[in-house]
mmCIF file of C-alpha atoms in Angstrom:
data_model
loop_
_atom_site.group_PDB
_atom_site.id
_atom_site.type_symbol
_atom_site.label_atom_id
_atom_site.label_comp_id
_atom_site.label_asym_id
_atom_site.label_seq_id
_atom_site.Cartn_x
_atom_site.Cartn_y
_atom_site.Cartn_z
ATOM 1 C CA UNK A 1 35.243 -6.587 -2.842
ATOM 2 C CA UNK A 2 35.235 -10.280 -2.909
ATOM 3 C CA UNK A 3 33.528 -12.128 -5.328
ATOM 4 C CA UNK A 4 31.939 -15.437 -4.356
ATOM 5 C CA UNK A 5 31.213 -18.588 -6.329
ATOM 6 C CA UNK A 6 29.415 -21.617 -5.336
ATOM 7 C CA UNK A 7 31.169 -24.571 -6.421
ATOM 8 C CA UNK A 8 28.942 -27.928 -7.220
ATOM 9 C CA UNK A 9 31.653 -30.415 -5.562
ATOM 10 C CA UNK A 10 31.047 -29.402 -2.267
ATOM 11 C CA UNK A 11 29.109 -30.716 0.250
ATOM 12 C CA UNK A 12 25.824 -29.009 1.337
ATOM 13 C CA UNK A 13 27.306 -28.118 4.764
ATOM 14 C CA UNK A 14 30.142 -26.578 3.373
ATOM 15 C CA UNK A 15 27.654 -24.383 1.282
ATOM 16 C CA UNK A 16 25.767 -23.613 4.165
ATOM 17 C CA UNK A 17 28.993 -22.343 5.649
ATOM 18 C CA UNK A 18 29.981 -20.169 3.111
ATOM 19 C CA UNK A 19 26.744 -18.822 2.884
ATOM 20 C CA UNK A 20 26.468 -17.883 6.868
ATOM 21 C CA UNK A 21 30.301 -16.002 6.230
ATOM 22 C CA UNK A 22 28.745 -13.583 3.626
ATOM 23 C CA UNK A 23 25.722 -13.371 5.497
ATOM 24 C CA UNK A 24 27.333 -12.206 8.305
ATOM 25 C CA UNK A 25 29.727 -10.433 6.469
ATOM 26 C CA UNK A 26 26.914 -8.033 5.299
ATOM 27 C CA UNK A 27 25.280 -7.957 8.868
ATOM 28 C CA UNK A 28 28.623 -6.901 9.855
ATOM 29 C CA UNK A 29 29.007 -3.939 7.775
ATOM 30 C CA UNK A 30 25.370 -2.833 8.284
ATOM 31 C CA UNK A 31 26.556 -2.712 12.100
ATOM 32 C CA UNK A 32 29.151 -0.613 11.251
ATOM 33 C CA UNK A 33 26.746 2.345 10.980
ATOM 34 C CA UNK A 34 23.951 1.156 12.575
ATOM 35 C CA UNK A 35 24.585 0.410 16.320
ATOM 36 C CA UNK A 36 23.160 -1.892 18.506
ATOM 37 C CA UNK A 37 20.317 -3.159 16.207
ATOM 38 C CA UNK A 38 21.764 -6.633 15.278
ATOM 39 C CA UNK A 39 18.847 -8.249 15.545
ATOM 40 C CA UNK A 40 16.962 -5.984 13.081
ATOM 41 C CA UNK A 41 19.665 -5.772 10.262
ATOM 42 C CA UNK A 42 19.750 -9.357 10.502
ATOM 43 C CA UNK A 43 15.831 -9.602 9.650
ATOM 44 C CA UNK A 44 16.401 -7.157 7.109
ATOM 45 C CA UNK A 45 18.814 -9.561 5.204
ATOM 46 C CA UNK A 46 16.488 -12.690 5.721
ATOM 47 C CA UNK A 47 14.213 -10.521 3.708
ATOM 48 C CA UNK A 48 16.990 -10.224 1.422
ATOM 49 C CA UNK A 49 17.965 -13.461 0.767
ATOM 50 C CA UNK A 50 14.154 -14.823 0.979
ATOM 51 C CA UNK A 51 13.202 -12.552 -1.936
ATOM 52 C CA UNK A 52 10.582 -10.601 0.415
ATOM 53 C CA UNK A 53 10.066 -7.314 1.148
ATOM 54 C CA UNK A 54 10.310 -5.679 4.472
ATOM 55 C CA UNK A 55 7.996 -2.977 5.922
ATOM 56 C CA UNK A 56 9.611 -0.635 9.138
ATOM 57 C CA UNK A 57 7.214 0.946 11.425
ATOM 58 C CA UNK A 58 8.854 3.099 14.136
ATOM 59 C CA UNK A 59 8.662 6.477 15.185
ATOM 60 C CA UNK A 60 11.051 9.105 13.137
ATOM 61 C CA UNK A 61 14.872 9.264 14.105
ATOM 62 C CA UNK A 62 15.440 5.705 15.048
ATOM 63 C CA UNK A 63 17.461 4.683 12.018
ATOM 64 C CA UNK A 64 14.487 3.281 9.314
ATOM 65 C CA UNK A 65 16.032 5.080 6.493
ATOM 66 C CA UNK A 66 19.415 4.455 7.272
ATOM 67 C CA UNK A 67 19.302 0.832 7.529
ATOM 68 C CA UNK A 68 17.638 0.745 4.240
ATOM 69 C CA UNK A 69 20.634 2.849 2.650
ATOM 70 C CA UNK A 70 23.465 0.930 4.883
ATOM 71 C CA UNK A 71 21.812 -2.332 3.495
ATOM 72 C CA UNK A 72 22.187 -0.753 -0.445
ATOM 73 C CA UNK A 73 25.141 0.324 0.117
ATOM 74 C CA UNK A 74 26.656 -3.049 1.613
ATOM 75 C CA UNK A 75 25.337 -4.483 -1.435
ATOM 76 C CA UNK A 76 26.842 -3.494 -4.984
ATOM 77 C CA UNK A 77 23.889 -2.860 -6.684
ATOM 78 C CA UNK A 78 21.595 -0.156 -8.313
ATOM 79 C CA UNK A 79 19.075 1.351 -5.265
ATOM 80 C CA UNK A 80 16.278 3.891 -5.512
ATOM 81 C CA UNK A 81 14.474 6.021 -3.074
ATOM 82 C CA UNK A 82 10.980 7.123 -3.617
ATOM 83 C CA UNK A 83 9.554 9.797 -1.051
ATOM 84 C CA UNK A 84 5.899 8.827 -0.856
ATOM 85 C CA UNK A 85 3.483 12.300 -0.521
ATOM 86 C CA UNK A 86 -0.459 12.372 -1.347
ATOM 87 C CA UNK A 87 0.393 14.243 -4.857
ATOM 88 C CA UNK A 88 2.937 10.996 -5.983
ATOM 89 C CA UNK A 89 1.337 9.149 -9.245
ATOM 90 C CA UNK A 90 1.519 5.173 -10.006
ATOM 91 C CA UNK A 91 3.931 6.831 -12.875
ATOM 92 C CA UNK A 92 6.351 8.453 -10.866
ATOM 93 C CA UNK A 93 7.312 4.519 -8.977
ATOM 94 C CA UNK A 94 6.838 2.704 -12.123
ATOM 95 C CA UNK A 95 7.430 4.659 -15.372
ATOM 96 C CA UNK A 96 5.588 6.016 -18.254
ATOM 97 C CA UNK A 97 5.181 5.833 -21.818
ATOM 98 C CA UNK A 98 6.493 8.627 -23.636
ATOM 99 C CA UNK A 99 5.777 9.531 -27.565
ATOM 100 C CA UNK A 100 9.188 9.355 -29.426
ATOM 101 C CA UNK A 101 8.691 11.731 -32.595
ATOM 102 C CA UNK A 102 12.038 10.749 -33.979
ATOM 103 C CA UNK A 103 10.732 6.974 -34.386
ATOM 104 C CA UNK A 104 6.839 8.096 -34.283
ATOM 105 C CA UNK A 105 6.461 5.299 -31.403
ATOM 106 C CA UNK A 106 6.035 5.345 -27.621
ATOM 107 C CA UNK A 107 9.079 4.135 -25.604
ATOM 108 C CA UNK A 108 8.504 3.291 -21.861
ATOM 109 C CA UNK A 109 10.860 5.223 -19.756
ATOM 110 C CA UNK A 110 11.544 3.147 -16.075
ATOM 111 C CA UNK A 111 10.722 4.492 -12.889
ATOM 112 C CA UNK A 112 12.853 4.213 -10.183
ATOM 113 C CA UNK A 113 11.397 0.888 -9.309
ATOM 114 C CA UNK A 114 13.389 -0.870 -11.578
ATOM 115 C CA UNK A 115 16.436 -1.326 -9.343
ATOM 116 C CA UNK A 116 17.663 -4.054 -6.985
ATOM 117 C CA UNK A 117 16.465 -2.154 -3.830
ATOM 118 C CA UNK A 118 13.719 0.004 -3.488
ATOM 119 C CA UNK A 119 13.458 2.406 -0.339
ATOM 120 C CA UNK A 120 9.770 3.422 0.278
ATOM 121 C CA UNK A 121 10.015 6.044 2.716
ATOM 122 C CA UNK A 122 6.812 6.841 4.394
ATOM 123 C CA UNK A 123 4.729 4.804 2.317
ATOM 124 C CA UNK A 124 1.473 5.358 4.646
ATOM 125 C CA UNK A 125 1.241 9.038 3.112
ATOM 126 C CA UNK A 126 0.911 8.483 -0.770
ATOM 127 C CA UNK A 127 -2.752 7.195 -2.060
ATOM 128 C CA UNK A 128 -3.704 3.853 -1.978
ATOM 129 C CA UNK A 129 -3.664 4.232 -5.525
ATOM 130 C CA UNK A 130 -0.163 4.874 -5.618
ATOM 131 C CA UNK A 131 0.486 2.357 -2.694
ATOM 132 C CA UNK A 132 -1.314 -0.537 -4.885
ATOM 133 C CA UNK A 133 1.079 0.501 -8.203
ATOM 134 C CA UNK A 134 4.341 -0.264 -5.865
ATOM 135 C CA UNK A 135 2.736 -3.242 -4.352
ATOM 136 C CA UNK A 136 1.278 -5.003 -7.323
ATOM 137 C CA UNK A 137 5.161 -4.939 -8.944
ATOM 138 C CA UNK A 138 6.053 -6.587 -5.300
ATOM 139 C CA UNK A 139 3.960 -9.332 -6.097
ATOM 140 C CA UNK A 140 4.443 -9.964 -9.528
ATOM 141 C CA UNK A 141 8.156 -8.520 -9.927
ATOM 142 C CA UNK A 142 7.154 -6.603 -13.432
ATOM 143 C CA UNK A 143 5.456 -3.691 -14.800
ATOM 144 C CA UNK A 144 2.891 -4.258 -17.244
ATOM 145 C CA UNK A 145 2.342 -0.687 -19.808
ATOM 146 C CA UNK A 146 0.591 -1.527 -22.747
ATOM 147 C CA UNK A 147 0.401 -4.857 -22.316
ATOM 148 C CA UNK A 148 4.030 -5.324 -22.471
ATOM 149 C CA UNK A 149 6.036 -6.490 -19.493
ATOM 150 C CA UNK A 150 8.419 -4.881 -17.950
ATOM 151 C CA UNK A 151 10.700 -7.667 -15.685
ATOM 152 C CA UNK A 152 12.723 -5.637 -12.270
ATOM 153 C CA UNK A 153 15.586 -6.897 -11.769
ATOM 154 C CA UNK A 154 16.587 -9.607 -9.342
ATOM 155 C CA UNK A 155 17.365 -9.760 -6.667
ATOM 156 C CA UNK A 156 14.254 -7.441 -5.705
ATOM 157 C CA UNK A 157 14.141 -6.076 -2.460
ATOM 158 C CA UNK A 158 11.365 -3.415 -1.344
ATOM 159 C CA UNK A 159 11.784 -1.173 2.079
ATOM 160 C CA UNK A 160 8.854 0.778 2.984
ATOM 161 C CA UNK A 161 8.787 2.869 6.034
ATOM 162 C CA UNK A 162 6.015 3.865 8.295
ATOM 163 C CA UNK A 163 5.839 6.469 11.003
ATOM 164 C CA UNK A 164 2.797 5.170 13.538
ATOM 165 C CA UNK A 165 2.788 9.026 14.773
ATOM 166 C CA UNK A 166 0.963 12.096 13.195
ATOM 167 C CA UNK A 167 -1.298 10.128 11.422
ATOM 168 C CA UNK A 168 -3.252 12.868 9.700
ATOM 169 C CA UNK A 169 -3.759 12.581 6.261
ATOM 170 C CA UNK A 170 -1.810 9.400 6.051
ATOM 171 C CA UNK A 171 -3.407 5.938 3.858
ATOM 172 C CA UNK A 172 -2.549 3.284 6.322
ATOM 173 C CA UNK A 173 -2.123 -0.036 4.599
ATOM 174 C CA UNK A 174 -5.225 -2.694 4.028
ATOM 175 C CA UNK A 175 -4.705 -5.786 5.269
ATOM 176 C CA UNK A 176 -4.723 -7.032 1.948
ATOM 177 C CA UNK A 177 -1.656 -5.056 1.338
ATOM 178 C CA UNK A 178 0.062 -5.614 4.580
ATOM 179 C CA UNK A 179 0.066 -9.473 3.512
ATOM 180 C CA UNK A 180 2.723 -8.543 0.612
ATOM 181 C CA UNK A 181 5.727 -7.624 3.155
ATOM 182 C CA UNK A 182 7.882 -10.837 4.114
ATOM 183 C CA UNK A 183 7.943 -8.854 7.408
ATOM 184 C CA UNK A 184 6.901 -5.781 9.474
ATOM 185 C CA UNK A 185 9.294 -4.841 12.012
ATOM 186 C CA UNK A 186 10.226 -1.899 14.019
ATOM 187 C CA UNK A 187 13.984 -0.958 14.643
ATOM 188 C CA UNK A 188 13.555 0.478 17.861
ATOM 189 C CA UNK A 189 15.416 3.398 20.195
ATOM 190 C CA UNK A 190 19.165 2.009 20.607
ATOM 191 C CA UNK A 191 20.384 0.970 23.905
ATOM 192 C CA UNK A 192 22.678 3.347 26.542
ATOM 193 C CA UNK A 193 25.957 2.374 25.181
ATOM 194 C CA UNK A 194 25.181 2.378 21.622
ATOM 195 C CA UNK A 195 23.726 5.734 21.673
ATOM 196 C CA UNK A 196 26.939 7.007 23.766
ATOM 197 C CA UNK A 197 28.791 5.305 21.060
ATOM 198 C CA UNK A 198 26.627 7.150 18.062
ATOM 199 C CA UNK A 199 27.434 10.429 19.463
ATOM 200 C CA UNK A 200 31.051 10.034 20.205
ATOM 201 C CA UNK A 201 31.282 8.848 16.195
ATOM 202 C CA UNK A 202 29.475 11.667 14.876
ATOM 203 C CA UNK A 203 30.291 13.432 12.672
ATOM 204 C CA UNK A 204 34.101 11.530 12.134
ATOM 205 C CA UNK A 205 32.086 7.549 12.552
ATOM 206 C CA UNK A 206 31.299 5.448 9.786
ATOM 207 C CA UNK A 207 28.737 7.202 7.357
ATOM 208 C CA UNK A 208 26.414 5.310 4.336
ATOM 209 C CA UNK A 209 27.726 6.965 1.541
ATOM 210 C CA UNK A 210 31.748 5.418 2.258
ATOM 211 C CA UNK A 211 30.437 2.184 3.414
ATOM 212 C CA UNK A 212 32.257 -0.348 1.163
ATOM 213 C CA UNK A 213 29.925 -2.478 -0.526
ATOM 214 C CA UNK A 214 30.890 -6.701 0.149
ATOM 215 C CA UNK A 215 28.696 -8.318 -2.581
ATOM 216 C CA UNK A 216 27.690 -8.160 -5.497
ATOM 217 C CA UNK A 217 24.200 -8.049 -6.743
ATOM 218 C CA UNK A 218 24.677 -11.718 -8.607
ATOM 219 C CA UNK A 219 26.555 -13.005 -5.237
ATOM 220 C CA UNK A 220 22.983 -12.020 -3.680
ATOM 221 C CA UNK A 221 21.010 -14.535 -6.471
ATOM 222 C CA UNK A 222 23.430 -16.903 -5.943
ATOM 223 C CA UNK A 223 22.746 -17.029 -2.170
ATOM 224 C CA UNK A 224 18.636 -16.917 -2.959
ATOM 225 C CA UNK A 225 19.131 -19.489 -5.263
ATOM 226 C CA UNK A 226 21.076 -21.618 -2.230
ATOM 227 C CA UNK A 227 18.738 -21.186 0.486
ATOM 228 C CA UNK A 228 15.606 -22.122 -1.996
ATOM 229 C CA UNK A 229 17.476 -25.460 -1.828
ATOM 230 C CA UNK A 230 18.315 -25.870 2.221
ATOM 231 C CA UNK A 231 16.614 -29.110 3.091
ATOM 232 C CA UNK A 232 13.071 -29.089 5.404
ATOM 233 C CA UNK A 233 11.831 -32.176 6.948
ATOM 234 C CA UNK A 234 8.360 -33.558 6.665
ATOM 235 C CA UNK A 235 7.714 -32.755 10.926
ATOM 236 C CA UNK A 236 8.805 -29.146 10.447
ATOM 237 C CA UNK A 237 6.482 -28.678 7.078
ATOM 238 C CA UNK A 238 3.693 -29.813 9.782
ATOM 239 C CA UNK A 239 4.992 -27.525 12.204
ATOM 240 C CA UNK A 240 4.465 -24.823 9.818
ATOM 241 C CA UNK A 241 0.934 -25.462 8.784
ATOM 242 C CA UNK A 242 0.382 -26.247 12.567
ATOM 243 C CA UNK A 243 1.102 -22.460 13.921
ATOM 244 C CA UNK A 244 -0.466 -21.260 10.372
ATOM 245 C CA UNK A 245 -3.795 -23.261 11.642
ATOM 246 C CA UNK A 246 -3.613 -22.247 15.242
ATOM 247 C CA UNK A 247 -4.188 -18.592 14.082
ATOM 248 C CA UNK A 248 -7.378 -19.013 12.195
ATOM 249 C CA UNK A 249 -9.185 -21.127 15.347
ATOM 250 C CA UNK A 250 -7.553 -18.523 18.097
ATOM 251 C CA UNK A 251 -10.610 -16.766 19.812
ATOM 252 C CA UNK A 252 -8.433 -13.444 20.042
ATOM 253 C CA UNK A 253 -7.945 -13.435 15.744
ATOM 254 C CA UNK A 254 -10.982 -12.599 14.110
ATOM 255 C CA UNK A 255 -8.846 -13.012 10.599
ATOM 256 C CA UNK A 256 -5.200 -16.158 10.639
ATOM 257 C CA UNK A 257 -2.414 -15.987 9.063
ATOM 258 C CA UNK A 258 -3.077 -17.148 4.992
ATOM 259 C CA UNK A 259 -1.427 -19.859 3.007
ATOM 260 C CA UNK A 260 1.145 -17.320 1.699
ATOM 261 C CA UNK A 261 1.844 -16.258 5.717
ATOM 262 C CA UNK A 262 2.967 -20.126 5.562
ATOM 263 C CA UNK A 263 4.918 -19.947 2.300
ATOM 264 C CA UNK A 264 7.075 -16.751 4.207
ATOM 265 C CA UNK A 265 7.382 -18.215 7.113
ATOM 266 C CA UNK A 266 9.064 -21.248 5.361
ATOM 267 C CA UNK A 267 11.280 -19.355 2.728
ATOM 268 C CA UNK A 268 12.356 -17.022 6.135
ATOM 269 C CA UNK A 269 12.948 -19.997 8.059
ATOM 270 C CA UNK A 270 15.178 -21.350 5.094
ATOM 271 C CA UNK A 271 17.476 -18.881 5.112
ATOM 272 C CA UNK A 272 17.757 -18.716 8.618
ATOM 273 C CA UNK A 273 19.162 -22.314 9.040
ATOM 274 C CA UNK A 274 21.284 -21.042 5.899
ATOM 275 C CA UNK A 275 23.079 -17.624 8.016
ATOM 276 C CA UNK A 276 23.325 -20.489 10.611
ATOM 277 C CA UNK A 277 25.724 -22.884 8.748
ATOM 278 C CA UNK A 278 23.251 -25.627 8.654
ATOM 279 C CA UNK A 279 21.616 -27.289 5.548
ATOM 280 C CA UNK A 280 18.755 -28.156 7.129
ATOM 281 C CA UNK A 281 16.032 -26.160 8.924
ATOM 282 C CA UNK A 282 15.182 -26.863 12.661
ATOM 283 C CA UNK A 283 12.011 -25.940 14.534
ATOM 284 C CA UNK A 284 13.903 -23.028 16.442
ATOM 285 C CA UNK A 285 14.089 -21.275 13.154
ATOM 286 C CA UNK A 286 10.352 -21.492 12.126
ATOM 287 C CA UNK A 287 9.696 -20.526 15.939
ATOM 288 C CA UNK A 288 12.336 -17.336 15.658
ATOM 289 C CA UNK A 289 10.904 -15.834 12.938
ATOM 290 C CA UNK A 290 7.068 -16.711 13.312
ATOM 291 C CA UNK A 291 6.630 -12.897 15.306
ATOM 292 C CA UNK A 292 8.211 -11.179 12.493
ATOM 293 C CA UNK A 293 6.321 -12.961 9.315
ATOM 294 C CA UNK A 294 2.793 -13.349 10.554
ATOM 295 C CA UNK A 295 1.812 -11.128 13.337
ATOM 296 C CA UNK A 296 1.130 -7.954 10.613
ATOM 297 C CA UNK A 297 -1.038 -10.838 9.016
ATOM 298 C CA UNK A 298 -3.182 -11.265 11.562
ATOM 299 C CA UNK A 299 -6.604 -9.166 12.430
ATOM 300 C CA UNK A 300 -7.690 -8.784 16.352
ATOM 301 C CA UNK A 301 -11.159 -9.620 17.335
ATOM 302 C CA UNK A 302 -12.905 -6.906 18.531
ATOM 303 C CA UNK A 303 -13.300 -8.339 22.085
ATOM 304 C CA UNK A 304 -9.348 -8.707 21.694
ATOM 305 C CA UNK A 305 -8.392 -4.822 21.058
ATOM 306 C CA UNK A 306 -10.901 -3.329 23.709
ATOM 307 C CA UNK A 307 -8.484 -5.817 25.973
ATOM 308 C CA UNK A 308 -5.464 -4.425 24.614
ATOM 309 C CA UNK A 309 -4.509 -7.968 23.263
ATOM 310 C CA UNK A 310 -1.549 -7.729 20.326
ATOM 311 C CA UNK A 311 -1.391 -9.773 17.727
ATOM 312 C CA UNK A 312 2.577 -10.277 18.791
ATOM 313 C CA UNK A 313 1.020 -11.221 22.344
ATOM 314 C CA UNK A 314 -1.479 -13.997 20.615
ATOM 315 C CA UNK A 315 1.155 -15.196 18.413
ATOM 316 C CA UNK A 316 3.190 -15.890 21.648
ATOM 317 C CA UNK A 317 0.177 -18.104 22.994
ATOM 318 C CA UNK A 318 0.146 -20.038 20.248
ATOM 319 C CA UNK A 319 3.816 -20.767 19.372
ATOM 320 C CA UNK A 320 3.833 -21.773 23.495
ATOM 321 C CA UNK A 321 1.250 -24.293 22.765
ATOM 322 C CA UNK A 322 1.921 -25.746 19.579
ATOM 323 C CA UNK A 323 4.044 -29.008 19.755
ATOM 324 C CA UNK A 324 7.430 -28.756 18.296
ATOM 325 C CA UNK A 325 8.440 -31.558 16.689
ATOM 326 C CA UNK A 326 11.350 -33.473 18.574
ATOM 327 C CA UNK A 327 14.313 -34.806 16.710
ATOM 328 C CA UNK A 328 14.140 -38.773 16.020
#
């Protein structure tokens, strides 16, 4: 495994190329067991590298949980998988304190939160109890017992997965909650050839548990800590705010995207110019990634879901007619 190092001579471009090579890199070895979903894997690692989390709603068998373990694995760091079910406790995901008789104290023992990447599989079927305990350490990145914090470590990355079939007795996310993913995206059935190429690999093709891992968990900060830094220009800061705007005056929306919807969409947009070699973010990249980061933000009208309107579909208006900024 090659280990990376960012070194303070060099230019920002050269960064910026170093940091689209291990990007890629990881992309790259994602692909290696899951086909055909480029475009997916490589949202998955702007979630990564934007210190976001990442929710996957599809139907069961198209890949969710296995993207979420290819992306661990690629990475060398310490992952967890929780299986969410109605009868799972705040405790199980975040830890409890336990009496320690030998030292007549209580001693918190970590949940299986506290690792680098969390898989949340089927999230939609624990309590929203339970869903709120996971979500709260999104936000804030600790567990508070006893009024003690309890840092996770960074980098922080939470997958949840959601099946939008057999519904029954599921907790579908509040809105509220929705707002805490980075993204919500669906992975989607492969096309012909992959498939053909899936089944001609099984069972002798590339499986999770020997895919080599290419970074390092500190390689990982180091690239967060880069794309915090890639420069954004005063026209595309206003071209944030402007789509951000455009959602909370749209006649289809009866609720926009927030202030943190623009906060994502920037820190998403970052990184993309990053995994692109530039230094610099460009309109195309706020524009790319604007479906992705605010359309689980957004709330129909009523008028809008008896039409069948999407949010994706609205979101489409309104990039279309907001101005993007030209270069000078």
């Amino acid at each position: 495994m090659t280990q990376y190092h960012y070194q303070q001579q060099q230019s920002p471009q050269e960064l910026a190329q170093q940091f689209a090579q291990r990007f890629h890199l990881l992309a790259g070895n994602v692909e290696r067991v899951i086909r055909g979903k480029h475009e997916a894997i490589e949202l998955a690692l702007i979630c990564l590298f934007s210190e976001g989390h990442l929710l996957l709603e599809d139907v069961p068998g198209t890949g969710k949980t296995t993207l979420a373990r290819s992306l661990a694995a690629s990475v060398d760091a310490e992952w967890r998988r929780v299986q969410f079910t109605p009868d799972l406790l705040p405790s199980d995901i975040t830890g409890v304190s336990i009496f320690n008789q030998a030292q007549q104290k209580f001693e918190f023992h970590h949940g299986p939160v506290f690792a680098n990447i969390v898989l949340a599989d089927e999230i939609n079927r624990a309590s929203p109890k339970t869903q709120a305990a996971l979500l709260e350490v999104m936000e804030e990145r600790r567990v508070t017992v006893d009024a003690e914090p309890h840092p996770v470590p960074r980098p922080f990355l939470v997958v949840a997965t959601q099946n939008p079939v057999d519904m029954d007795g599921t907790y579908p996310l509040p809105e509220a909650q929705l707002d805490r993913f980075l993204m919500k995206i669906s992975v989607g059935y492969p096309d012909h050839v992959s498939e053909v190429e899936v089944l001609k690999g099984m069972p002798t093709g590339p499986q999770v548990e020997l895919l080599p891992a290419v970074a390092r968990a500190s390689d990982v900060a180091g690239m967060i800590d880069f794309a915090s830094r890639i420069h954004v220009a005063d026209p595309v800061y206003d071209y944030v705010v402007a789509l951000c705007a455009a959602t909370r005056t749209s006649p289809h929306l009866r609720l926009g995207a927030s202030p943190r919807g623009s906060l994502a969409l920037l820190r998403a947009a970052r990184v993309k110019a990053a995994a692109a070699g530039r230094h610099y973010v460009v309109p195309e990249d706020v524009k790319a990634l604007a479906g992705p980061v605010l359309a689980h933000r957004l709330i129909l009208s009523p008028d809008a879901e008896l039409r069948d309107i999407t949010a994706t579909a609205v979101l489409g208006e309104i990039t279309a007619g907001t101005p993007v900024p030209q270069a000078a």
